């Protein structure tokens, strides 16, 4: 590759495309002087940087890797990861995993197929060998991977990316599984997209005139807005008094129905006061719009199973759900998906036992979308997550019942 030395940097040039400044050490990685794996991974990052005209590589604080479920990556993915692990690939920064295809401890009790489970466990072992934290969640910011404002990251899962950018004010593009893994092994990511302040400016104002209350309301709002704005950056007005759970629900839905990786909310999200929205196109969202979105997401009746926790439930959500069903008996299976660390806290608080006595399950490490629900005999699933409602028909061949927690549970309590 042609190069020119400029003081402490090398300029890495690709004919007719652009230039990227590489440090001496990065140049050595690219030349294979630090081993074949790093060379392969760094090449992937430089190609990505080239496509998006990045000027340099930047160090990152943490990584979140998607492509963990055996259902998503299959045998080719499993073999690729085992090969990397056996060849000595090791991550250089704190790296977490996205949900796997099953509860990594209680998969047998929950009825996950044995052949699927064996391969899923091999995937987790390979990641663990690479030094990745062997926990699987889309809410890493709740359990030990909390970035700071302005920190650069390479995260993959779209709701986590949205939360990190919007609610925390960290900076990450939405990485694919391979680019996130490459970033973890190199400790670097190309400097483009949402890493640059100039690309974090709102492009459309969303004026919310509807009454917002439940997680399902915020999911419906996100679903509606994501469909309309696609990948633009929205700036919301008319949203007050929200919890971080409402925000994760909103962001997850916008990332699923559109490709929104960053949003701002007036007086709530940390960059909102820096933004000038004068003259931007404004979209109004009314109560009628939210009602119609509920109706469009709600395709079925009489669910086989009710699953909460997309994105993974926070402790606040688990407490809320446990209180709702305490002392009651559920007619149908109810899963509450969360991270393993959150389940440990719920165990200590006696919440898991309250949920199980009612007939529900606190399911860790996985979720309704990446688990093989269709192979487990379920065909209609009720959810309060617009993201799950969007993906369940295609990914898991499910008919979806969409509603808020109270309405979904009302039908199921004996
Ligand atoms: Fe998380 Fe699965 Fe939803 S990865 S955001 S719970 S689809």
PDB file of N, CA, C and O in Angstrom, residues 206-212 221 237-238 284-287 290:
ATOM      1  N   UNK A 206     -39.708  16.284  16.191  1.00  0.00           N
ATOM      2  CA  UNK A 206     -40.917  15.495  16.435  1.00  0.00           C
ATOM      3  C   UNK A 206     -41.646  16.127  17.610  1.00  0.00           C
ATOM      4  O   UNK A 206     -41.138  16.097  18.746  1.00  0.00           O
ATOM      5  N   UNK A 207     -42.785  16.698  17.333  1.00  0.00           N
ATOM      6  CA  UNK A 207     -43.556  17.343  18.396  1.00  0.00           C
ATOM      7  C   UNK A 207     -44.608  16.363  18.893  1.00  0.00           C
ATOM      8  O   UNK A 207     -45.534  16.016  18.172  1.00  0.00           O
ATOM      9  N   UNK A 208     -44.424  15.886  20.119  1.00  0.00           N
ATOM     10  CA  UNK A 208     -45.325  14.851  20.647  1.00  0.00           C
ATOM     11  C   UNK A 208     -46.489  15.533  21.349  1.00  0.00           C
ATOM     12  O   UNK A 208     -46.312  16.229  22.347  1.00  0.00           O
ATOM     13  N   UNK A 209     -47.684  15.290  20.817  1.00  0.00           N
ATOM     14  CA  UNK A 209     -48.880  15.888  21.421  1.00  0.00           C
ATOM     15  C   UNK A 209     -49.745  14.806  22.047  1.00  0.00           C
ATOM     16  O   UNK A 209     -50.898  15.049  22.372  1.00  0.00           O
ATOM     17  N   UNK A 210     -49.200  13.602  22.167  1.00  0.00           N
ATOM     18  CA  UNK A 210     -49.959  12.489  22.743  1.00  0.00           C
ATOM     19  C   UNK A 210     -49.569  12.307  24.200  1.00  0.00           C
ATOM     20  O   UNK A 210     -48.469  12.685  24.604  1.00  0.00           O
ATOM     21  N   UNK A 211     -50.463  11.707  24.951  1.00  0.00           N
ATOM     22  CA  UNK A 211     -50.197  11.388  26.356  1.00  0.00           C
ATOM     23  C   UNK A 211     -49.331  10.134  26.393  1.00  0.00           C
ATOM     24  O   UNK A 211     -49.743   9.088  25.889  1.00  0.00           O
ATOM     25  N   UNK A 212     -48.117  10.226  26.943  1.00  0.00           N
ATOM     26  CA  UNK A 212     -47.232   9.057  26.958  1.00  0.00           C
ATOM     27  C   UNK A 212     -47.117   8.537  28.387  1.00  0.00           C
ATOM     28  O   UNK A 212     -46.884   9.316  29.304  1.00  0.00           O
ATOM     29  N   UNK A 221     -44.558   5.033  19.886  1.00  0.00           N
ATOM     30  CA  UNK A 221     -44.041   6.314  19.381  1.00  0.00           C
ATOM     31  C   UNK A 221     -42.763   6.079  18.560  1.00  0.00           C
ATOM     32  O   UNK A 221     -42.607   6.610  17.451  1.00  0.00           O
ATOM     33  N   UNK A 237     -39.813  17.079  21.100  1.00  0.00           N
ATOM     34  CA  UNK A 237     -40.333  18.015  22.099  1.00  0.00           C
ATOM     35  C   UNK A 237     -41.633  17.399  22.621  1.00  0.00           C
ATOM     36  O   UNK A 237     -42.207  16.512  21.989  1.00  0.00           O
ATOM     37  N   UNK A 238     -42.079  17.842  23.791  1.00  0.00           N
ATOM     38  CA  UNK A 238     -43.350  17.333  24.334  1.00  0.00           C
ATOM     39  C   UNK A 238     -43.212  16.048  25.116  1.00  0.00           C
ATOM     40  O   UNK A 238     -44.207  15.394  25.421  1.00  0.00           O
ATOM     41  N   UNK A 284     -45.767  16.182  13.655  1.00  0.00           N
ATOM     42  CA  UNK A 284     -46.597  16.177  14.867  1.00  0.00           C
ATOM     43  C   UNK A 284     -47.108  14.758  15.111  1.00  0.00           C
ATOM     44  O   UNK A 284     -47.540  14.089  14.178  1.00  0.00           O
ATOM     45  N   UNK A 285     -47.037  14.311  16.360  1.00  0.00           N
ATOM     46  CA  UNK A 285     -47.569  12.980  16.700  1.00  0.00           C
ATOM     47  C   UNK A 285     -48.735  13.162  17.660  1.00  0.00           C
ATOM     48  O   UNK A 285     -48.574  13.742  18.742  1.00  0.00           O
ATOM     49  N   UNK A 286     -49.896  12.682  17.265  1.00  0.00           N
ATOM     50  CA  UNK A 286     -51.101  12.854  18.079  1.00  0.00           C
ATOM     51  C   UNK A 286     -51.489  11.539  18.765  1.00  0.00           C
ATOM     52  O   UNK A 286     -50.944  10.473  18.451  1.00  0.00           O
ATOM     53  N   UNK A 287     -52.483  11.653  19.650  1.00  0.00           N
ATOM     54  CA  UNK A 287     -53.005  10.462  20.333  1.00  0.00           C
ATOM     55  C   UNK A 287     -53.545   9.449  19.317  1.00  0.00           C
ATOM     56  O   UNK A 287     -53.361   8.243  19.471  1.00  0.00           O
ATOM     57  N   UNK A 290     -50.784   7.371  17.819  1.00  0.00           N
ATOM     58  CA  UNK A 290     -50.295   6.316  18.723  1.00  0.00           C
ATOM     59  C   UNK A 290     -51.292   5.153  18.742  1.00  0.00           C
ATOM     60  O   UNK A 290     -50.897   3.978  18.662  1.00  0.00           O
TER      61      UNK A 290
END
